[in-house]
Amino acid sequence: RRLRRYIGPMTEENTAVDRIDREILAILLDDARISWQTLGDRVHLSPNAVAERVRRLMRRGIIRRFTIDIDQRALGRDLMAVIDARITAADDFDEAVRARDDVVWASHVTGVPDVKIAVACDGTAGLDAFLHWLHSLGATDTRTDVVLRPIK
């Protein structure tokens, strides 16, 4: 009680992420559909306690969403590439890129280029079509690297 009087009440905003929270996050990165029971067993907590920790991590914005990992090859997209591009106008660029289901990830970056885009394509013809589309948005000075083998 005395300590709380000096540092204020313990709230979600000022409570640091502890070792157990980090373990929970690592497990959820591998399998976001894990049951509360199994997750609790792995971090030595009850299902209710671990569920409350996950809800707290969500409320704090540490966990933003749960998602899936798609096998692009199963969709016929057997070529992965990372594209560096300069962009002339970013007004509609971000939204157009977000709308493409063949874009795996995209980020604005510092320096040259302006953006990096990872794309999953149906062979070289699909990559060529994507690059033409990218240029139609105003992208210039593109550089494309084909992914040989992903690491993570």
PDB file of C-alpha atoms in Angstrom, residues 19-136:
ATOM      1  CA  ARG A  19       8.326 -12.221 -18.983  1.00  0.00           C
ATOM      2  CA  ILE A  20       5.047 -14.172 -18.995  1.00  0.00           C
ATOM      3  CA  ASP A  21       3.421 -11.661 -21.357  1.00  0.00           C
ATOM      4  CA  ARG A  22       6.410 -12.022 -23.692  1.00  0.00           C
ATOM      5  CA  GLU A  23       6.081 -15.825 -23.567  1.00  0.00           C
ATOM      6  CA  ILE A  24       2.381 -15.526 -24.373  1.00  0.00           C
ATOM      7  CA  LEU A  25       3.162 -13.252 -27.330  1.00  0.00           C
ATOM      8  CA  ALA A  26       5.792 -15.663 -28.682  1.00  0.00           C
ATOM      9  CA  ILE A  27       3.358 -18.579 -28.458  1.00  0.00           C
ATOM     10  CA  LEU A  28       0.543 -16.605 -30.109  1.00  0.00           C
ATOM     11  CA  LEU A  29       2.885 -15.594 -32.947  1.00  0.00           C
ATOM     12  CA  ASP A  30       3.301 -19.280 -33.700  1.00  0.00           C
ATOM     13  CA  ASP A  31      -0.351 -20.265 -33.164  1.00  0.00           C
ATOM     14  CA  ALA A  32      -2.972 -17.574 -32.579  1.00  0.00           C
ATOM     15  CA  ARG A  33      -5.723 -20.227 -32.405  1.00  0.00           C
ATOM     16  CA  ILE A  34      -4.260 -22.019 -29.397  1.00  0.00           C
ATOM     17  CA  SER A  35      -6.798 -22.750 -26.670  1.00  0.00           C
ATOM     18  CA  TRP A  36      -6.694 -20.878 -23.363  1.00  0.00           C
ATOM     19  CA  GLN A  37      -6.107 -24.215 -21.639  1.00  0.00           C
ATOM     20  CA  THR A  38      -3.065 -25.112 -23.757  1.00  0.00           C
ATOM     21  CA  LEU A  39      -1.680 -21.572 -23.629  1.00  0.00           C
ATOM     22  CA  GLY A  40      -2.122 -21.512 -19.859  1.00  0.00           C
ATOM     23  CA  ASP A  41      -0.383 -24.880 -19.514  1.00  0.00           C
ATOM     24  CA  ARG A  42       2.590 -23.623 -21.530  1.00  0.00           C
ATOM     25  CA  VAL A  43       3.088 -20.520 -19.360  1.00  0.00           C
ATOM     26  CA  HIS A  44       1.981 -22.182 -16.092  1.00  0.00           C
ATOM     27  CA  LEU A  45      -1.208 -20.150 -15.594  1.00  0.00           C
ATOM     28  CA  SER A  46      -4.881 -21.060 -15.410  1.00  0.00           C
ATOM     29  CA  PRO A  47      -6.936 -20.660 -18.597  1.00  0.00           C
ATOM     30  CA  ASN A  48      -8.791 -17.688 -17.043  1.00  0.00           C
ATOM     31  CA  ALA A  49      -5.562 -15.962 -15.989  1.00  0.00           C
ATOM     32  CA  VAL A  50      -3.969 -16.351 -19.412  1.00  0.00           C
ATOM     33  CA  ALA A  51      -7.160 -15.209 -21.168  1.00  0.00           C
ATOM     34  CA  GLU A  52      -7.202 -12.075 -19.014  1.00  0.00           C
ATOM     35  CA  ARG A  53      -3.556 -11.372 -19.860  1.00  0.00           C
ATOM     36  CA  VAL A  54      -4.324 -11.674 -23.595  1.00  0.00           C
ATOM     37  CA  ARG A  55      -7.350  -9.375 -23.241  1.00  0.00           C
ATOM     38  CA  ARG A  56      -5.156  -6.865 -21.379  1.00  0.00           C
ATOM     39  CA  LEU A  57      -2.532  -7.015 -24.140  1.00  0.00           C
ATOM     40  CA  MET A  58      -5.312  -6.371 -26.651  1.00  0.00           C
ATOM     41  CA  ARG A  59      -6.753  -3.430 -24.679  1.00  0.00           C
ATOM     42  CA  ARG A  60      -3.282  -1.900 -24.462  1.00  0.00           C
ATOM     43  CA  GLY A  61      -2.855  -2.234 -28.234  1.00  0.00           C
ATOM     44  CA  ILE A  62       0.111  -4.592 -27.939  1.00  0.00           C
ATOM     45  CA  ILE A  63      -1.919  -7.256 -29.731  1.00  0.00           C
ATOM     46  CA  ARG A  64      -3.615  -5.396 -32.570  1.00  0.00           C
ATOM     47  CA  ARG A  65      -5.234  -8.301 -34.389  1.00  0.00           C
ATOM     48  CA  PHE A  66      -5.127 -12.014 -35.030  1.00  0.00           C
ATOM     49  CA  THR A  67      -4.373 -13.029 -38.594  1.00  0.00           C
ATOM     50  CA  ILE A  68      -3.577 -15.994 -40.814  1.00  0.00           C
ATOM     51  CA  ASP A  69      -0.527 -17.109 -42.776  1.00  0.00           C
ATOM     52  CA  ILE A  70      -1.467 -17.875 -46.384  1.00  0.00           C
ATOM     53  CA  ASP A  71       0.479 -20.351 -48.504  1.00  0.00           C
ATOM     54  CA  GLN A  72       0.858 -18.233 -51.630  1.00  0.00           C
ATOM     55  CA  ARG A  73       2.057 -21.244 -53.661  1.00  0.00           C
ATOM     56  CA  ALA A  74      -1.260 -22.997 -52.983  1.00  0.00           C
ATOM     57  CA  LEU A  75      -2.923 -20.000 -54.665  1.00  0.00           C
ATOM     58  CA  GLY A  76      -0.696 -20.395 -57.729  1.00  0.00           C
ATOM     59  CA  ARG A  77       1.658 -17.594 -56.745  1.00  0.00           C
ATOM     60  CA  ASP A  78       4.999 -19.318 -56.992  1.00  0.00           C
ATOM     61  CA  LEU A  79       7.214 -16.254 -57.369  1.00  0.00           C
ATOM     62  CA  MET A  80       7.966 -13.932 -54.458  1.00  0.00           C
ATOM     63  CA  ALA A  81       9.720 -10.651 -55.071  1.00  0.00           C
ATOM     64  CA  VAL A  82      10.714  -7.563 -53.119  1.00  0.00           C
ATOM     65  CA  ILE A  83      10.327  -4.361 -55.095  1.00  0.00           C
ATOM     66  CA  ASP A  84      12.019  -1.060 -54.250  1.00  0.00           C
ATOM     67  CA  ALA A  85      10.321   1.932 -55.854  1.00  0.00           C
ATOM     68  CA  ARG A  86      10.335   5.687 -55.901  1.00  0.00           C
ATOM     69  CA  ILE A  87       6.846   7.194 -55.904  1.00  0.00           C
ATOM     70  CA  THR A  88       5.881  10.579 -57.274  1.00  0.00           C
ATOM     71  CA  ALA A  89       2.591  11.031 -55.400  1.00  0.00           C
ATOM     72  CA  ALA A  90       1.407   9.071 -52.392  1.00  0.00           C
ATOM     73  CA  ASP A  91      -2.216  10.293 -52.354  1.00  0.00           C
ATOM     74  CA  ASP A  92      -3.908   7.120 -53.564  1.00  0.00           C
ATOM     75  CA  PHE A  93      -0.819   4.921 -53.607  1.00  0.00           C
ATOM     76  CA  ASP A  94      -1.176   3.410 -50.122  1.00  0.00           C
ATOM     77  CA  GLU A  95      -4.852   2.547 -50.571  1.00  0.00           C
ATOM     78  CA  ALA A  96      -4.255   1.011 -54.000  1.00  0.00           C
ATOM     79  CA  VAL A  97      -1.439  -1.166 -52.654  1.00  0.00           C
ATOM     80  CA  ARG A  98      -3.538  -2.229 -49.631  1.00  0.00           C
ATOM     81  CA  ALA A  99      -6.320  -3.344 -51.973  1.00  0.00           C
ATOM     82  CA  ARG A 100      -4.073  -5.819 -53.816  1.00  0.00           C
ATOM     83  CA  ASP A 101      -4.255  -9.368 -52.487  1.00  0.00           C
ATOM     84  CA  ASP A 102      -0.913 -10.253 -54.094  1.00  0.00           C
ATOM     85  CA  VAL A 103       0.920  -7.731 -51.894  1.00  0.00           C
ATOM     86  CA  VAL A 104       2.327  -9.595 -48.886  1.00  0.00           C
ATOM     87  CA  TRP A 105       3.604  -6.448 -47.166  1.00  0.00           C
ATOM     88  CA  ALA A 106       4.527  -2.918 -48.063  1.00  0.00           C
ATOM     89  CA  SER A 107       6.286  -0.132 -46.176  1.00  0.00           C
ATOM     90  CA  HIS A 108       7.402   3.435 -46.650  1.00  0.00           C
ATOM     91  CA  VAL A 109      11.115   3.543 -45.826  1.00  0.00           C
ATOM     92  CA  THR A 110      13.795   6.153 -45.278  1.00  0.00           C
ATOM     93  CA  GLY A 111      16.294   7.016 -47.970  1.00  0.00           C
ATOM     94  CA  VAL A 112      16.086   5.629 -51.463  1.00  0.00           C
ATOM     95  CA  PRO A 113      13.722   3.967 -52.330  1.00  0.00           C
ATOM     96  CA  ASP A 114      10.506   5.523 -50.991  1.00  0.00           C
ATOM     97  CA  VAL A 115       8.711   2.184 -50.607  1.00  0.00           C
ATOM     98  CA  LYS A 116       9.488  -1.514 -50.408  1.00  0.00           C
ATOM     99  CA  ILE A 117       6.831  -3.990 -51.481  1.00  0.00           C
ATOM    100  CA  ALA A 118       6.862  -7.760 -51.108  1.00  0.00           C
ATOM    101  CA  VAL A 119       4.635  -9.372 -53.680  1.00  0.00           C
ATOM    102  CA  ALA A 120       3.564 -12.940 -54.464  1.00  0.00           C
ATOM    103  CA  CYS A 121       3.037 -13.448 -58.192  1.00  0.00           C
ATOM    104  CA  ASP A 122       1.975 -16.094 -60.659  1.00  0.00           C
ATOM    105  CA  GLY A 123       5.416 -16.494 -62.219  1.00  0.00           C
ATOM    106  CA  THR A 124       7.312 -13.896 -64.199  1.00  0.00           C
ATOM    107  CA  ALA A 125       4.203 -12.923 -66.158  1.00  0.00           C
ATOM    108  CA  GLY A 126       2.450 -12.051 -62.899  1.00  0.00           C
ATOM    109  CA  LEU A 127       5.469 -10.066 -61.725  1.00  0.00           C
ATOM    110  CA  ASP A 128       5.605  -8.204 -65.037  1.00  0.00           C
ATOM    111  CA  ALA A 129       1.888  -7.351 -64.767  1.00  0.00           C
ATOM    112  CA  PHE A 130       2.378  -6.131 -61.186  1.00  0.00           C
ATOM    113  CA  LEU A 131       5.307  -3.909 -62.211  1.00  0.00           C
ATOM    114  CA  HIS A 132       3.237  -2.389 -65.040  1.00  0.00           C
ATOM    115  CA  TRP A 133       0.430  -1.725 -62.554  1.00  0.00           C
ATOM    116  CA  LEU A 134       2.913  -0.190 -60.115  1.00  0.00           C
ATOM    117  CA  HIS A 135       4.253   2.138 -62.825  1.00  0.00           C
ATOM    118  CA  SER A 136       0.684   3.145 -63.716  1.00  0.00           C
TER     119      SER A 136
END
